[in-house]
Coordinates of C-alpha atoms and ligand atoms in Angstrom, one line a residue:
Chain Q
I810 CA 75.6 96.2 57.6
I811 CA 78.3 97.0 60.1
S812 CA 81.4 95.0 60.9
L813 CA 83.8 95.9 63.7
E814 CA 86.9 93.8 64.0
A815 CA 89.2 94.0 67.0
I816 CA 88.5 97.7 67.5
T817 CA 90.7 99.2 70.2
K818 CA 90.7 102.9 71.4
V819 CA 93.3 104.2 73.7
Y820 CA 93.4 107.7 75.1
G821 CA 96.6 109.2 76.5
R822 CA 99.8 107.3 76.9
G823 CA 102.0 105.6 79.4
E824 CA 100.7 105.6 83.0
A825 CA 97.7 107.8 82.1
A826 CA 96.6 105.7 79.2
V827 CA 92.9 104.8 79.3
R828 CA 91.8 101.8 77.2
A829 CA 88.3 103.0 76.4
L830 CA 87.7 100.1 73.9
D831 CA 89.6 96.8 74.1
S832 CA 89.5 94.6 71.0
V833 CA 85.8 95.0 70.3
S834 CA 84.3 92.9 67.5
V835 CA 80.7 93.0 66.4
R836 CA 78.4 92.6 63.4
V837 CA 75.2 94.4 62.9
H838 CA 72.8 93.6 60.0
A839 CA 70.4 95.8 58.2
G840 CA 67.2 96.1 60.1
D841 CA 68.7 95.0 63.5
F842 CA 67.6 96.7 66.7
V843 CA 70.5 96.5 69.1
A844 CA 70.8 97.8 72.7
V845 CA 74.2 98.4 74.3
M846 CA 74.2 98.4 78.1
G847 CA 77.0 98.7 80.6
P848 CA 78.3 100.6 83.6
S849 CA 79.3 104.3 83.5
G850 CA 82.7 104.6 81.8
S851 CA 82.6 101.2 80.2
G852 CA 83.0 102.6 76.6
K853 CA 79.5 102.8 75.2
S854 CA 79.7 106.4 73.9
T855 CA 83.2 105.8 72.6
L856 CA 81.9 102.8 70.6
M857 CA 79.0 104.9 69.2
H858 CA 81.4 107.6 68.0
I859 CA 83.4 105.0 66.1
L860 CA 80.2 103.4 64.7
G861 CA 79.1 106.8 63.5
C862 CA 82.4 107.6 61.8
L863 CA 83.0 110.5 64.2
D864 CA 86.1 109.0 65.6
V865 CA 88.9 106.7 64.5
P866 CA 90.0 103.6 66.3
T867 CA 93.6 103.2 67.5
T868 CA 93.7 99.8 65.9
G869 CA 91.2 97.4 64.3
S870 CA 89.0 97.6 61.2
Y871 CA 85.5 99.0 60.5
R872 CA 83.5 98.1 57.4
F873 CA 80.3 100.0 56.8
G874 CA 78.0 99.0 54.0
G875 CA 80.8 96.8 52.6
E876 CA 83.4 99.5 52.5
D877 CA 86.5 99.9 54.7
V878 CA 85.8 103.1 56.6
S879 CA 89.5 103.7 57.3
R880 CA 90.1 104.0 53.6
M881 CA 87.6 106.8 53.2
S882 CA 88.5 110.5 52.8
E883 CA 87.1 113.0 55.3
R884 CA 84.7 114.1 52.5
E885 CA 83.5 110.6 51.9
L886 CA 83.0 110.0 55.7
A887 CA 81.0 113.2 56.0
H888 CA 78.9 112.0 53.1
V889 CA 78.2 108.7 54.8
R890 CA 77.4 110.4 58.1
N891 CA 75.1 113.0 56.6
R892 CA 73.1 110.7 54.3
S893 CA 73.1 107.4 56.2
I894 CA 73.3 108.0 59.9
G895 CA 71.2 109.9 62.5
F896 CA 72.7 110.7 65.9
V897 CA 71.2 111.3 69.3
F898 CA 74.1 112.4 71.5
Q899 CA 74.2 111.9 75.3
Q900 CA 74.4 115.7 75.7
F901 CA 72.3 116.6 72.7
H902 CA 74.7 119.1 71.0
L903 CA 71.9 121.4 69.8
L904 CA 72.9 124.8 68.4
S905 CA 71.9 127.4 71.0
S906 CA 71.3 130.2 68.6
M907 CA 68.7 128.4 66.5
T908 CA 65.1 127.4 67.1
A909 CA 64.0 123.8 67.6
C910 CA 62.7 123.8 64.0
R911 CA 66.0 125.1 62.5
N912 CA 68.0 122.6 64.6
V913 CA 65.9 119.7 63.2
E914 CA 66.3 121.1 59.7
L915 CA 70.1 121.1 59.8
P916 CA 70.6 117.6 58.4
L917 CA 68.4 118.5 55.4
L918 CA 70.3 121.5 54.1
Y919 CA 70.7 119.9 50.8
R920 CA 66.9 120.0 50.3
A921 CA 64.5 122.8 49.2
A922 CA 63.5 125.1 52.1
R923 CA 59.8 124.3 52.0
D924 CA 60.3 120.5 52.1
R925 CA 62.9 120.9 54.8
R926 CA 60.6 122.8 57.1
A927 CA 57.7 120.4 56.5
A928 CA 59.9 117.4 57.3
A929 CA 61.2 119.2 60.5
L930 CA 57.7 120.0 61.6
R931 CA 56.6 116.3 61.1
A932 CA 59.6 115.1 63.1
L933 CA 59.0 117.5 65.9
D934 CA 55.3 116.4 66.0
R935 CA 56.3 112.8 66.3
V936 CA 58.1 113.6 69.6
G937 CA 55.3 115.7 70.9
L938 CA 56.9 119.2 70.4
S939 CA 54.6 120.9 67.9
D940 CA 54.0 123.7 70.4
R941 CA 57.7 124.4 70.9
V942 CA 59.0 124.7 67.3
N943 CA 60.1 128.3 67.6
H944 CA 61.7 127.9 71.1
R945 CA 65.5 128.0 71.3
P946 CA 67.3 125.3 73.4
N947 CA 67.7 127.5 76.5
Q948 CA 63.9 128.0 76.5
L949 CA 63.3 124.3 76.6
S950 CA 63.3 121.8 79.4
G951 CA 66.0 119.1 79.5
G952 CA 63.6 116.5 78.2
Q953 CA 62.3 118.8 75.5
Q954 CA 65.9 119.4 74.3
Q955 CA 66.5 115.7 74.3
R956 CA 63.4 115.2 72.1
V957 CA 64.6 117.9 69.7
A958 CA 67.9 116.0 69.3
I959 CA 65.8 112.8 68.6
A960 CA 63.7 114.6 66.0
R961 CA 66.9 115.8 64.3
A962 CA 68.2 112.2 64.2
L963 CA 65.1 111.0 62.5
V964 CA 64.4 113.8 60.0
T965 CA 66.5 112.3 57.1
E966 CA 65.0 108.9 57.8
P967 CA 68.5 107.5 57.9
A968 CA 69.5 103.9 57.3
L969 CA 71.2 103.8 60.7
I970 CA 70.1 105.5 63.9
L971 CA 72.7 105.8 66.8
A972 CA 71.0 106.9 70.0
D973 CA 73.0 107.5 73.2
E974 CA 70.8 107.4 76.3
P975 CA 67.8 108.9 74.3
T976 CA 65.4 108.6 77.3
G977 CA 67.8 109.7 80.1
N978 CA 65.9 112.9 80.7
L979 CA 62.4 111.7 79.9
D980 CA 59.4 110.7 82.0
S981 CA 57.8 107.3 81.3
T982 CA 55.2 108.7 78.9
S983 CA 57.7 110.6 76.7
S984 CA 60.0 107.6 76.9
R985 CA 57.3 105.3 75.6
E986 CA 56.5 107.7 72.8
V987 CA 60.2 108.0 71.7
L988 CA 60.7 104.2 71.9
G989 CA 57.5 103.7 69.9
V990 CA 59.0 106.0 67.2
L991 CA 62.2 104.0 67.1
R992 CA 60.3 100.8 67.0
S993 CA 58.2 101.9 64.0
L994 CA 61.3 103.1 62.1
N995 CA 62.9 99.7 62.8
D996 CA 59.8 98.0 61.6
A997 CA 60.2 100.0 58.4
G998 CA 63.7 98.6 57.9
H999 CA 65.9 101.2 59.6
T1000 CA 68.8 99.9 61.7
V1001 CA 68.7 101.1 65.3
I1002 CA 71.6 100.9 67.8
L1003 CA 70.8 102.5 71.2
I1004 CA 72.9 102.9 74.3
T1005 CA 71.0 102.7 77.6
H1006 CA 71.6 101.9 81.2
D1007 CA 67.8 101.2 81.6
A1008 CA 66.8 97.6 81.3
T1009 CA 63.2 98.5 80.4
V1010 CA 64.5 100.5 77.5
A1011 CA 66.8 97.7 76.4
A1012 CA 63.8 95.3 76.4
V1013 CA 62.5 97.2 73.3
A1014 CA 65.5 96.0 71.3
R1015 CA 66.0 92.6 69.8
R1016 CA 69.6 92.1 70.6
V1017 CA 71.4 93.2 73.8
L1018 CA 75.2 93.7 73.9
T1019 CA 76.9 94.5 77.2
M1020 CA 80.1 96.5 77.7
S1021 CA 82.4 96.2 80.6
D1022 CA 85.7 98.0 80.9
G1023 CA 86.0 98.5 77.2
T1024 CA 85.1 94.9 76.2
L1025 CA 81.9 93.8 74.5
R1026 CA 79.8 90.7 75.2
E1027 CA 76.6 89.6 73.6
A1028 CA 73.9 88.5 75.9
A1029 CA 73.2 84.7 75.8
Chain W
I1013 CA 63.5 125.9 106.2
I1014 CA 61.9 126.9 102.8
S1015 CA 58.6 128.5 102.3
L1016 CA 57.2 129.1 98.8
E1017 CA 53.9 131.0 98.6
A1018 CA 51.8 131.2 95.4
I1019 CA 55.0 131.2 93.2
T1020 CA 54.2 131.8 89.5
K1021 CA 56.8 132.0 86.7
V1022 CA 55.7 133.1 83.2
Y1023 CA 58.0 133.2 80.2
G1024 CA 57.2 135.3 77.2
R1025 CA 54.0 137.3 76.8
G1026 CA 50.7 137.3 75.0
E1027 CA 50.0 134.3 72.8
A1028 CA 53.5 132.9 73.3
A1029 CA 53.4 133.1 77.1
V1030 CA 54.4 129.9 78.9
R1031 CA 53.2 129.5 82.5
A1032 CA 56.1 127.3 83.7
L1033 CA 55.0 127.5 87.3
D1034 CA 51.4 128.2 88.3
S1035 CA 50.8 129.4 91.9
V1036 CA 53.1 126.8 93.6
S1037 CA 53.1 126.7 97.4
V1038 CA 55.3 124.4 99.4
R1039 CA 57.1 124.2 102.8
V1040 CA 60.3 122.2 103.3
H1041 CA 61.8 121.8 106.8
A1042 CA 65.4 121.4 107.8
G1043 CA 66.5 117.8 107.3
D1044 CA 63.7 116.9 104.8
F1045 CA 64.3 114.5 101.9
V1046 CA 62.0 115.5 99.1
A1047 CA 61.6 114.1 95.6
V1048 CA 59.9 116.1 92.9
M1049 CA 58.5 114.1 90.0
G1050 CA 56.5 114.9 86.9
P1051 CA 56.4 114.8 83.1
S1052 CA 58.9 116.4 80.8
G1053 CA 58.2 120.2 80.7
S1054 CA 56.1 120.3 83.9
G1055 CA 58.2 122.9 85.6
K1056 CA 60.6 120.9 87.8
S1057 CA 63.9 122.6 86.8
T1058 CA 62.2 126.0 86.9
L1059 CA 61.1 125.3 90.5
M1060 CA 64.7 124.2 91.4
H1061 CA 66.2 127.4 89.9
I1062 CA 63.8 129.5 92.1
L1063 CA 64.5 127.4 95.2
G1064 CA 68.2 127.9 94.6
C1065 CA 67.9 131.7 94.2
L1066 CA 69.1 131.5 90.6
D1067 CA 65.9 132.9 89.2
V1068 CA 63.2 135.2 90.4
P1069 CA 59.5 134.4 90.3
T1070 CA 57.1 136.5 88.3
T1071 CA 54.8 136.7 91.4
G1072 CA 54.6 135.1 94.8
S1073 CA 57.0 135.0 97.8
Y1074 CA 60.0 132.9 98.8
R1075 CA 61.3 132.8 102.4
F1076 CA 64.6 131.0 102.9
G1077 CA 65.9 130.5 106.5
G1078 CA 63.3 132.9 107.7
E1079 CA 64.2 135.7 105.4
D1080 CA 62.4 137.2 102.4
V1081 CA 64.6 136.3 99.4
S1082 CA 63.0 138.9 97.2
R1083 CA 64.3 141.6 99.7
M1084 CA 67.9 140.4 99.3
S1085 CA 70.5 142.2 97.3
E1086 CA 72.4 140.2 94.6
R1087 CA 75.4 140.1 96.9
E1088 CA 73.3 138.6 99.8
L1089 CA 71.7 136.1 97.4
A1090 CA 75.2 135.0 96.1
H1091 CA 76.3 134.6 99.7
V1092 CA 73.3 132.4 100.5
R1093 CA 73.9 130.3 97.4
N1094 CA 77.6 129.8 97.9
R1095 CA 77.5 129.0 101.6
S1096 CA 74.2 127.2 102.0
I1097 CA 73.2 125.5 98.7
G1098 CA 74.8 122.8 96.6
F1099 CA 73.5 122.3 93.0
V1100 CA 73.5 119.4 90.6
F1101 CA 72.2 120.7 87.3
Q1102 CA 70.4 118.6 84.7
Q1103 CA 73.1 119.4 82.2
F1104 CA 76.0 119.5 84.7
H1105 CA 77.5 123.0 83.8
L1106 CA 81.1 121.9 84.5
L1107 CA 83.9 124.2 83.3
S1108 CA 85.5 122.6 80.3
S1109 CA 88.9 124.1 80.7
M1110 CA 89.4 122.7 84.2
T1111 CA 90.1 119.3 85.6
A1112 CA 87.5 117.3 87.6
C1113 CA 89.4 118.2 90.8
R1114 CA 89.4 122.0 90.0
N1115 CA 85.8 121.9 89.1
V1116 CA 84.9 120.4 92.4
E1117 CA 87.2 122.9 94.3
L1118 CA 85.3 125.9 92.8
P1119 CA 82.7 126.3 95.6
L1120 CA 85.6 126.3 98.1
L1121 CA 87.6 129.2 96.7
Y1122 CA 87.3 131.0 100.1
R1123 CA 89.3 128.3 101.8
A1124 CA 93.1 127.6 101.9
A1125 CA 94.3 125.7 98.8
R1126 CA 95.5 122.6 100.7
D1127 CA 92.2 122.1 102.5
R1128 CA 90.3 122.8 99.3
R1129 CA 92.2 120.1 97.3
A1130 CA 91.8 117.6 100.1
A1131 CA 88.0 118.2 100.3
A1132 CA 87.7 117.9 96.6
L1133 CA 89.6 114.6 96.5
R1134 CA 87.3 113.3 99.3
A1135 CA 84.2 114.3 97.4
L1136 CA 85.4 112.7 94.1
D1137 CA 86.3 109.5 96.0
R1138 CA 82.7 109.3 97.4
V1139 CA 81.4 109.2 93.8
G1140 CA 84.0 106.7 92.7
L1141 CA 86.2 109.0 90.6
S1142 CA 89.5 108.9 92.4
D1143 CA 91.2 107.7 89.1
R1144 CA 89.8 110.6 87.0
V1145 CA 90.7 113.6 89.1
N1146 CA 92.9 115.2 86.5
H1147 CA 90.7 114.5 83.5
R1148 CA 88.8 117.4 81.9
P1149 CA 85.1 117.1 81.2
N1150 CA 85.6 116.2 77.6
Q1151 CA 87.8 113.3 78.6
L1152 CA 85.0 111.9 80.8
S1153 CA 82.0 109.8 80.0
G1154 CA 78.5 111.3 80.5
G1155 CA 78.0 109.5 83.8
Q1156 CA 81.4 110.5 85.0
Q1157 CA 80.7 114.2 84.3
Q1158 CA 77.4 113.8 86.1
R1159 CA 79.3 112.4 89.1
V1160 CA 81.8 115.3 89.1
A1161 CA 78.8 117.7 89.2
I1162 CA 77.5 115.7 92.2
A1163 CA 80.8 115.9 94.0
R1164 CA 80.9 119.7 93.4
A1165 CA 77.5 120.0 95.0
L1166 CA 78.6 118.1 98.1
V1167 CA 82.0 119.5 98.7
T1168 CA 80.9 122.5 100.9
E1169 CA 78.6 120.1 102.8
P1170 CA 75.8 122.6 102.2
A1171 CA 72.6 122.9 104.3
L1172 CA 70.5 122.4 101.2
I1173 CA 71.2 120.2 98.2
L1174 CA 69.2 120.7 95.0
A1175 CA 69.8 117.9 92.5
D1176 CA 68.2 117.8 89.1
E1177 CA 68.0 114.3 87.6
P1178 CA 71.3 113.3 89.4
T1179 CA 71.2 109.7 88.2
G1180 CA 69.9 110.3 84.6
N1181 CA 73.2 109.1 83.0
L1182 CA 74.1 106.5 85.6
D1183 CA 73.9 102.7 85.6
S1184 CA 72.3 101.1 88.6
T1185 CA 75.5 100.6 90.5
S1186 CA 76.6 104.2 90.2
S1187 CA 73.0 105.3 90.9
R1188 CA 72.9 103.4 94.1
E1189 CA 76.3 104.8 95.2
V1190 CA 75.1 108.4 94.6
L1191 CA 71.7 107.9 96.3
G1192 CA 73.6 106.3 99.2
V1193 CA 75.7 109.5 99.5
L1194 CA 72.6 111.7 99.5
R1195 CA 70.9 109.5 102.0
S1196 CA 73.9 109.7 104.4
L1197 CA 74.1 113.5 104.1
N1198 CA 70.4 113.7 104.9
D1199 CA 70.9 111.4 107.9
A1200 CA 73.5 113.9 109.0
G1201 CA 70.9 116.7 108.9
H1202 CA 71.3 118.2 105.4
T1203 CA 68.1 119.0 103.5
V1204 CA 67.9 117.3 100.1
I1205 CA 65.5 118.1 97.3
L1206 CA 65.9 116.0 94.2
I1207 CA 64.1 116.0 90.9
T1208 CA 63.6 112.7 89.2
H1209 CA 61.5 111.0 86.6
D1210 CA 62.5 107.6 88.1
A1211 CA 60.2 106.1 90.7
T1212 CA 62.9 103.9 92.2
V1213 CA 65.0 107.1 92.8
A1214 CA 62.0 108.9 94.3
A1215 CA 61.6 105.9 96.7
V1216 CA 64.8 106.9 98.5
A1217 CA 63.1 110.2 99.6
R1218 CA 60.7 110.6 102.4
R1219 CA 58.3 113.0 100.7
V1220 CA 57.2 112.9 97.1
L1221 CA 55.8 116.0 95.3
T1222 CA 54.4 115.8 91.8
M1223 CA 54.4 118.6 89.2
S1224 CA 52.0 118.7 86.3
D1225 CA 51.8 121.6 83.9
G1226 CA 53.3 124.1 86.4
T1227 CA 51.2 123.1 89.4
L1228 CA 52.5 121.2 92.4
R1229 CA 50.7 118.4 94.3
E1230 CA 51.9 116.5 97.4
A1231 CA 51.5 112.7 97.3
A1232 CA 48.8 111.4 99.6
Ligands
LIG249 N1 63.2 130.8 78.8 C1 62.1 130.2 78.5 N2 61.2 130.7 77.6 C2 60.0 130.1 77.3 N3 59.6 128.9 77.9 C3 60.5 128.3 78.8 C4 61.7 128.9 79.1 N4 62.3 128.1 80.0 C5 61.5 127.0 80.2 N5 60.4 127.2 79.4 C6 59.2 126.2 79.4 O1 58.8 126.0 80.7 C7 58.4 124.7 80.9 C8 59.0 124.1 82.1 O2 60.3 123.8 81.9 P1 61.2 123.0 83.0 O3 62.6 123.0 82.5 O4 61.0 123.5 84.4 O5 60.6 121.6 82.9 P2 61.0 120.2 83.6 O6 59.9 119.7 84.4 O7 62.3 120.4 84.2 O8 61.2 119.2 82.3 P3 62.2 118.0 82.0 O9 61.7 116.8 82.9 O10 62.0 117.8 80.6 O11 63.6 118.4 82.4 C9 58.7 123.9 79.6 O12 57.5 123.7 78.9 C10 59.6 124.9 78.8 O13 59.4 124.8 77.4
LIG250 N1 89.5 112.1 75.6 C1 89.6 111.2 76.6 N2 90.8 111.1 77.3 C2 90.9 110.2 78.2 N3 90.0 109.3 78.6 C3 88.8 109.4 78.0 C4 88.6 110.3 76.9 N4 87.3 110.1 76.5 C5 86.8 109.1 77.3 N5 87.7 108.7 78.2 C6 87.5 107.6 79.1 O1 87.1 106.4 78.4 C7 86.1 105.7 79.2 C8 84.9 105.4 78.3 O2 84.1 106.5 78.1 P1 82.7 106.5 77.5 O3 82.2 107.9 77.3 O4 82.7 105.7 76.2 O5 81.8 105.7 78.6 P2 80.3 105.3 78.6 O6 80.1 103.9 78.7 O7 79.6 106.1 77.6 O8 79.9 105.9 80.1 P3 78.5 106.6 80.6 O9 77.5 105.5 80.8 O10 78.9 107.2 81.9 O11 78.1 107.7 79.6 C9 85.8 106.5 80.4 O12 86.5 105.9 81.5 C10 86.4 107.9 80.1 O13 87.0 108.4 81.3
LIG251 MG1 78.2 107.6 77.6
LIG252 MG1 64.2 119.6 83.8

């Protein structure tokens, strides 16, 4: 369960200050499937970084799993992120020196090597990339890199999945596959929050929130 | 005018060989507006790199403006690219240490500083980013970075514009703006080739080519 209360994020100061988030409050319950839509620059990725404990708000409070995130040490935050949250970033952030398989194994470094590789291969198979497991990112198409990022987000079967434009580089068939995987994870009880500018993608979710100039609204 | 004849591009060798392009032949005339569609991994970005003289085919010939590209020296190729082609890459490739304005000025380094800055500001204004000219890429949203990449591609008003998924990170309003800019450039005589997995984006073009496993088909 997630509870954001009056979250504000300001970059810069004075004349150049940008109010990326403006008093955003929202509650997400375990098992929710939420889509966040809104124009370019409206604050969606900033919101996701705060939800994922990757960034700290300027003001406001964030409770994750009943605990006040702002009271956690960096070590505790890292623990929450690694064990409970899977990320799909808008620009993937894959490691260019590692193969697709090794990139997907990264969140599982605390597990035995054999189990780790098996889990990574299963995740890559779910996104249709079994024939690209030993390719490095620069040997993959844009959509293939995006799918490796998705496989990496799923491999620990995290309680919360945060996906930023996960189908932005995918054709309709790959998109449907990926959304099908997210749907089945949600049916199994995982919470999914996905950012999208595509209304047909948002339709897969059960709740749609809209951002506009840093403020959040819930659809009627 | 572009003429590709039996272009093949193979990566790797033996068992691991990937036939990214398989005997692709196509002609594009000055002033054409072409969309290239196809599934993830079908070879679209590879085709664009060859069209843009950024990569060399394994076999086949490429004539650009009546000249055999494979006969050109690296210096001549660089000259063709800088003066005649504007690129929007699938992953933007902006320089992270420079502001949006400086990134857009890059293709104009052969011009006087004052004209360069004025042209860059006009290009950024056309994509709705006048209030972000001094931001660096990591201070911009995904869609804003994409629009900076688009502004950079337009700033020399090149004869040929090659755009790879230029609206992948854009909401419908920004998408429409960008496609409007490409449409007006085309009306002014510039040739536009754009890759997209979005049928509504392809609808803005006048010719639609489809790629599938490295082969190219023209729509009926
Ligand atoms: N350096 C490389 N080594 C090996 N295979 C490669 C290399 N670069 C690309 N490929 C492969 O070539 C194929 C075509 O890639 P390309 O990037 O052209 O596809 P695309 O149509 O642009 O896909 P997307 O829509 O996902 O961006 C892919 O299957 C990819 O894995
Ligand atoms: N480090 C920063 N410094 C200054 N401004 C920033 C910084 N990071 C983001 N911004 C600004 O904050 C606003 C929100 O950015 P954000 O990335 O959250 O938007 P978004 O909704 O994800 O957009 P898109 O749909 O284009 O990805 C943007 O206007 C951006 O320019
Ligand atoms: Mg974003
Ligand atoms: Mg591509």
